[in-house]
CSV table of C-alpha atoms in Angstrom, one decimal:
chain,number,residue,atom,x,y,z
A,37,LYS,CA,85.4,97.1,75.4
A,38,GLN,CA,87.5,99.1,77.8
A,39,GLU,CA,91.3,98.8,77.4
A,40,VAL,CA,93.9,100.4,79.7
A,41,THR,CA,97.5,100.9,78.8
A,42,GLN,CA,100.4,102.2,80.8
A,43,ILE,CA,103.6,103.9,79.7
A,44,PRO,CA,106.4,103.3,80.3
A,45,ALA,CA,106.4,99.6,81.1
A,46,ALA,CA,109.5,100.0,83.3
A,47,LEU,CA,111.4,103.0,84.7
A,48,SER,CA,114.6,103.3,86.6
A,49,VAL,CA,115.5,106.6,88.2
A,50,PRO,CA,118.0,107.9,90.8
A,51,GLU,CA,116.7,108.8,94.2
A,52,GLY,CA,115.3,112.3,94.6
A,53,GLU,CA,114.0,112.6,91.0
A,54,ASN,CA,110.4,113.7,90.3
A,55,LEU,CA,108.7,111.3,87.9
A,56,VAL,CA,105.4,110.8,86.0
A,57,LEU,CA,103.7,107.6,85.2
A,58,ASN,CA,101.0,107.5,82.5
A,59,CYS,CA,97.8,105.7,82.1
A,60,SER,CA,95.4,105.7,79.1
A,61,PHE,CA,92.0,104.2,78.7
A,62,THR,CA,89.9,103.9,75.5
A,63,ASP,CA,86.3,104.4,76.8
A,64,SER,CA,85.8,107.7,78.6
A,65,ALA,CA,82.6,106.6,80.3
A,66,ILE,CA,84.2,105.7,83.5
A,67,TYR,CA,83.0,105.8,87.1
A,68,ASN,CA,86.3,106.4,88.7
A,69,LEU,CA,90.0,105.7,88.3
A,70,GLN,CA,92.4,104.3,90.8
A,71,TRP,CA,96.1,104.0,91.2
A,72,PHE,CA,97.6,101.0,93.0
A,73,ARG,CA,101.0,99.9,94.2
A,74,GLN,CA,102.1,96.3,94.0
A,75,ASP,CA,105.2,95.0,95.7
A,76,PRO,CA,106.7,91.8,94.3
A,77,GLY,CA,104.6,88.7,95.1
A,78,LYS,CA,102.0,90.7,97.0
A,79,GLY,CA,98.5,92.0,96.6
A,80,LEU,CA,97.6,95.5,95.4
A,81,THR,CA,97.4,98.5,97.7
A,82,SER,CA,95.2,101.4,96.7
A,83,LEU,CA,97.0,104.7,96.5
A,84,LEU,CA,94.6,107.3,95.1
A,85,LEU,CA,91.1,107.2,93.8
A,86,ILE,CA,89.7,109.9,91.5
A,87,GLN,CA,86.0,110.1,90.8
A,88,SER,CA,85.0,110.8,87.3
A,89,SER,CA,83.9,114.4,88.3
A,90,GLN,CA,87.3,115.2,89.8
A,91,ARG,CA,90.5,116.4,88.1
A,92,GLU,CA,93.1,115.3,90.7
A,93,GLN,CA,93.8,113.8,94.0
A,94,THR,CA,96.9,114.2,96.3
A,95,SER,CA,98.3,112.1,99.0
A,96,GLY,CA,101.7,113.1,100.4
A,97,ARG,CA,104.3,113.0,97.6
A,98,LEU,CA,101.7,111.5,95.2
A,99,ASN,CA,99.5,113.4,92.9
A,100,ALA,CA,97.1,111.8,90.4
A,101,SER,CA,95.4,113.8,87.7
A,102,LEU,CA,92.5,112.7,85.4
A,103,ASP,CA,91.5,114.0,82.0
A,104,LYS,CA,88.4,112.0,81.3
A,105,SER,CA,87.7,113.4,77.9
A,106,SER,CA,91.1,112.5,76.5
A,107,GLY,CA,91.2,109.2,78.4
A,108,ARG,CA,94.3,109.9,80.4
A,109,SER,CA,95.6,109.9,83.9
A,110,THR,CA,99.0,110.6,85.3
A,111,LEU,CA,100.6,109.7,88.6
A,112,TYR,CA,103.2,112.2,89.7
A,113,ILE,CA,105.7,111.1,92.4
A,114,ALA,CA,107.8,113.8,94.0
A,115,ALA,CA,111.3,113.4,95.4
A,116,SER,CA,111.3,109.6,94.7
A,117,GLN,CA,112.8,107.3,97.3
A,118,PRO,CA,114.1,103.7,97.1
A,119,GLY,CA,111.0,102.6,99.1
A,120,ASP,CA,108.9,103.7,96.1
A,121,SER,CA,110.3,100.9,94.1
A,122,ALA,CA,107.3,98.7,93.1
A,123,THR,CA,104.9,98.2,90.2
A,124,TYR,CA,102.2,100.8,89.8
A,125,LEU,CA,98.9,99.9,88.2
A,126,CYS,CA,96.0,102.1,87.2
A,127,ALA,CA,92.4,100.8,86.9
A,128,VAL,CA,89.1,102.2,85.7
A,129,THR,CA,85.6,101.2,86.6
A,130,ASN,CA,82.5,101.4,84.5
A,131,ASN,CA,79.5,103.5,85.3
A,132,TYR,CA,78.2,100.8,87.7
A,133,GLY,CA,81.4,100.9,89.7
A,134,GLN,CA,81.7,97.2,89.7
A,135,ASN,CA,84.0,96.0,86.9
A,136,PHE,CA,87.6,97.2,87.3
A,137,VAL,CA,89.8,97.1,84.2
A,138,PHE,CA,93.5,97.2,85.0
A,139,GLY,CA,96.5,98.4,83.0
A,140,PRO,CA,99.6,96.1,82.8
A,141,GLY,CA,101.5,98.3,85.2
A,142,THR,CA,104.7,100.3,85.3
A,143,ARG,CA,107.6,98.7,87.1
A,144,LEU,CA,109.5,101.5,89.0
A,145,SER,CA,113.0,101.1,90.4
A,146,VAL,CA,114.4,104.0,92.4
A,147,LEU,CA,118.2,103.7,92.8
A,148,PRO,CA,119.9,104.9,96.0
B,217,SER,CA,88.4,97.9,108.3
B,218,GLN,CA,88.2,95.1,105.7
B,219,THR,CA,90.5,92.2,105.8
B,220,ILE,CA,90.9,89.5,103.1
B,221,HIS,CA,92.4,86.1,103.8
B,222,GLN,CA,93.5,83.9,101.0
B,223,TRP,CA,94.9,80.4,101.1
B,224,PRO,CA,96.9,78.6,100.3
B,225,ALA,CA,99.6,81.2,99.6
B,226,THR,CA,101.6,79.0,97.3
B,227,LEU,CA,100.9,75.7,95.6
B,228,VAL,CA,102.3,73.5,92.9
B,229,GLN,CA,99.9,71.2,91.2
B,230,PRO,CA,100.2,68.6,88.4
B,231,VAL,CA,98.3,69.0,85.2
B,232,GLY,CA,94.9,67.5,85.4
B,233,SER,CA,94.6,67.8,89.2
B,234,PRO,CA,91.8,69.7,90.9
B,235,LEU,CA,92.1,73.1,92.4
B,236,SER,CA,90.5,74.9,95.3
B,237,LEU,CA,91.5,78.4,96.4
B,238,GLU,CA,89.7,80.0,99.2
B,239,CYS,CA,89.0,83.6,100.2
B,240,THR,CA,87.3,84.8,103.3
B,241,VAL,CA,86.7,88.4,104.2
B,242,GLU,CA,86.2,90.2,107.5
B,243,GLY,CA,85.0,93.6,108.6
B,244,THR,CA,82.2,94.1,106.0
B,245,SER,CA,78.9,92.7,105.1
B,246,ASN,CA,77.5,91.9,101.6
B,247,PRO,CA,80.6,92.9,99.7
B,248,ASN,CA,81.1,92.4,96.0
B,249,LEU,CA,83.8,89.8,95.7
B,250,TYR,CA,86.2,89.2,92.8
B,251,TRP,CA,88.8,86.7,91.6
B,252,TYR,CA,91.6,88.1,89.4
B,253,ARG,CA,94.5,86.3,87.7
B,254,GLN,CA,97.8,88.0,87.1
B,255,ALA,CA,100.1,86.2,84.6
B,256,ALA,CA,103.8,87.1,84.6
B,257,GLY,CA,104.3,90.5,83.1
B,258,ARG,CA,100.7,91.1,82.4
B,259,GLY,CA,97.8,93.0,83.9
B,260,LEU,CA,95.1,91.7,86.1
B,261,GLN,CA,92.4,89.6,84.3
B,262,LEU,CA,89.0,89.5,86.0
B,263,LEU,CA,87.8,85.9,86.2
B,264,PHE,CA,84.7,86.0,88.3
B,265,TYR,CA,82.7,88.5,90.4
B,266,SER,CA,79.9,88.0,92.8
B,267,VAL,CA,77.4,90.5,94.2
B,268,GLY,CA,75.8,88.1,96.7
B,269,ILE,CA,75.5,84.5,97.9
B,270,GLY,CA,75.2,82.1,95.0
B,271,GLN,CA,75.5,84.9,92.4
B,272,ILE,CA,78.5,84.4,90.2
B,273,SER,CA,79.3,86.2,87.0
B,274,SER,CA,82.0,84.8,84.7
B,275,GLU,CA,84.1,87.2,82.6
B,276,VAL,CA,86.1,84.7,80.5
B,277,PRO,CA,85.4,81.2,79.3
B,278,GLN,CA,87.8,78.8,81.0
B,279,ASN,CA,88.1,75.6,83.0
B,280,LEU,CA,87.7,77.4,86.2
B,281,SER,CA,84.6,78.0,88.3
B,282,ALA,CA,83.7,80.0,91.4
B,283,SER,CA,81.2,79.7,94.2
B,284,ARG,CA,80.0,81.8,97.0
B,285,PRO,CA,78.5,79.6,99.6
B,286,GLN,CA,78.5,82.3,102.3
B,287,ASP,CA,78.4,86.1,102.3
B,288,ARG,CA,82.1,86.3,103.2
B,289,GLN,CA,83.5,83.3,101.4
B,290,PHE,CA,84.5,83.0,97.8
B,291,ILE,CA,86.0,79.9,96.3
B,292,LEU,CA,87.9,79.4,93.0
B,293,SER,CA,87.9,75.8,91.7
B,294,SER,CA,88.9,73.7,88.8
B,295,LYS,CA,88.3,70.0,88.1
B,296,LYS,CA,91.4,69.6,85.9
B,297,LEU,CA,94.2,72.1,85.8
B,298,LEU,CA,95.9,73.2,82.6
B,299,LEU,CA,99.5,74.5,82.3
B,300,SER,CA,98.0,77.8,81.3
B,301,ASP,CA,96.2,78.1,84.6
B,302,SER,CA,99.6,79.0,86.3
B,303,GLY,CA,99.6,82.5,87.7
B,304,PHE,CA,99.0,84.7,90.7
B,305,TYR,CA,95.4,84.7,91.8
B,306,LEU,CA,94.0,87.6,93.8
B,307,CYS,CA,90.8,87.8,95.7
B,308,ALA,CA,89.3,91.3,96.1
B,309,LEU,CA,86.3,93.1,97.5
B,310,THR,CA,84.4,96.3,97.2
B,311,ALA,CA,82.0,97.4,99.9
B,312,SER,CA,80.1,100.6,100.5
B,313,GLY,CA,82.9,102.8,99.1
B,314,ASN,CA,84.5,102.8,95.7
B,315,THR,CA,87.9,101.4,96.6
B,316,ILE,CA,88.8,97.8,95.8
B,317,TYR,CA,90.7,95.9,98.4
B,318,PHE,CA,93.0,92.9,97.6
B,319,GLY,CA,94.2,89.9,99.5
B,320,GLU,CA,97.8,88.9,99.5
B,321,GLY,CA,97.3,86.5,96.6
B,322,SER,CA,97.9,82.8,95.9
B,323,TRP,CA,100.7,81.6,93.6
B,324,LEU,CA,99.7,78.6,91.5
B,325,THR,CA,102.3,76.7,89.4
B,326,VAL,CA,100.9,73.9,87.3
B,327,VAL,CA,103.6,71.4,86.3
């Protein structure tokens, strides 16, 4: 059974810092991995999607990497801003691309 | 682009009362639809998913049920709510791409 963990559970940094969020999964037979952002009391917004054949994806100040063989992904946020404060979740899908297994999330606070 | 509507956004229900959460989608046809629950401080738990009208797969045994009476409508129900049913319920869809899209969620508090 696929399990996804995220470290750290919470993170507080001053504005302007570069930071890394970690995601680990137990079964390397994934179809893809996605990173999401969730603001308090809201739904999830997809940030980046990495196919299992890819190593990384970039969007603006965000860069996500995937090491499928070791079951790890990282989300790198450059020059953090207070508006980046949210919970960040990663999720993997199985080889059929239907079932998404989510991690518990990392709650990020960027202090002005 | 796809749009997901969920209602009600917030509700408080007594233990033992029935539940009906509705989800409708726009901008896509024949999507895969999902119901997730997010308990406080925990990750998302997949409750049900549907690949078509009348086709429901349940991921966890519970006192909840789901139905898909139309291609773009997904309903989460319960005959008798438990305290443990409290949480944040999210409807989601996947279409032709690999990205999953979420609605804004429904907060359920069982008292």
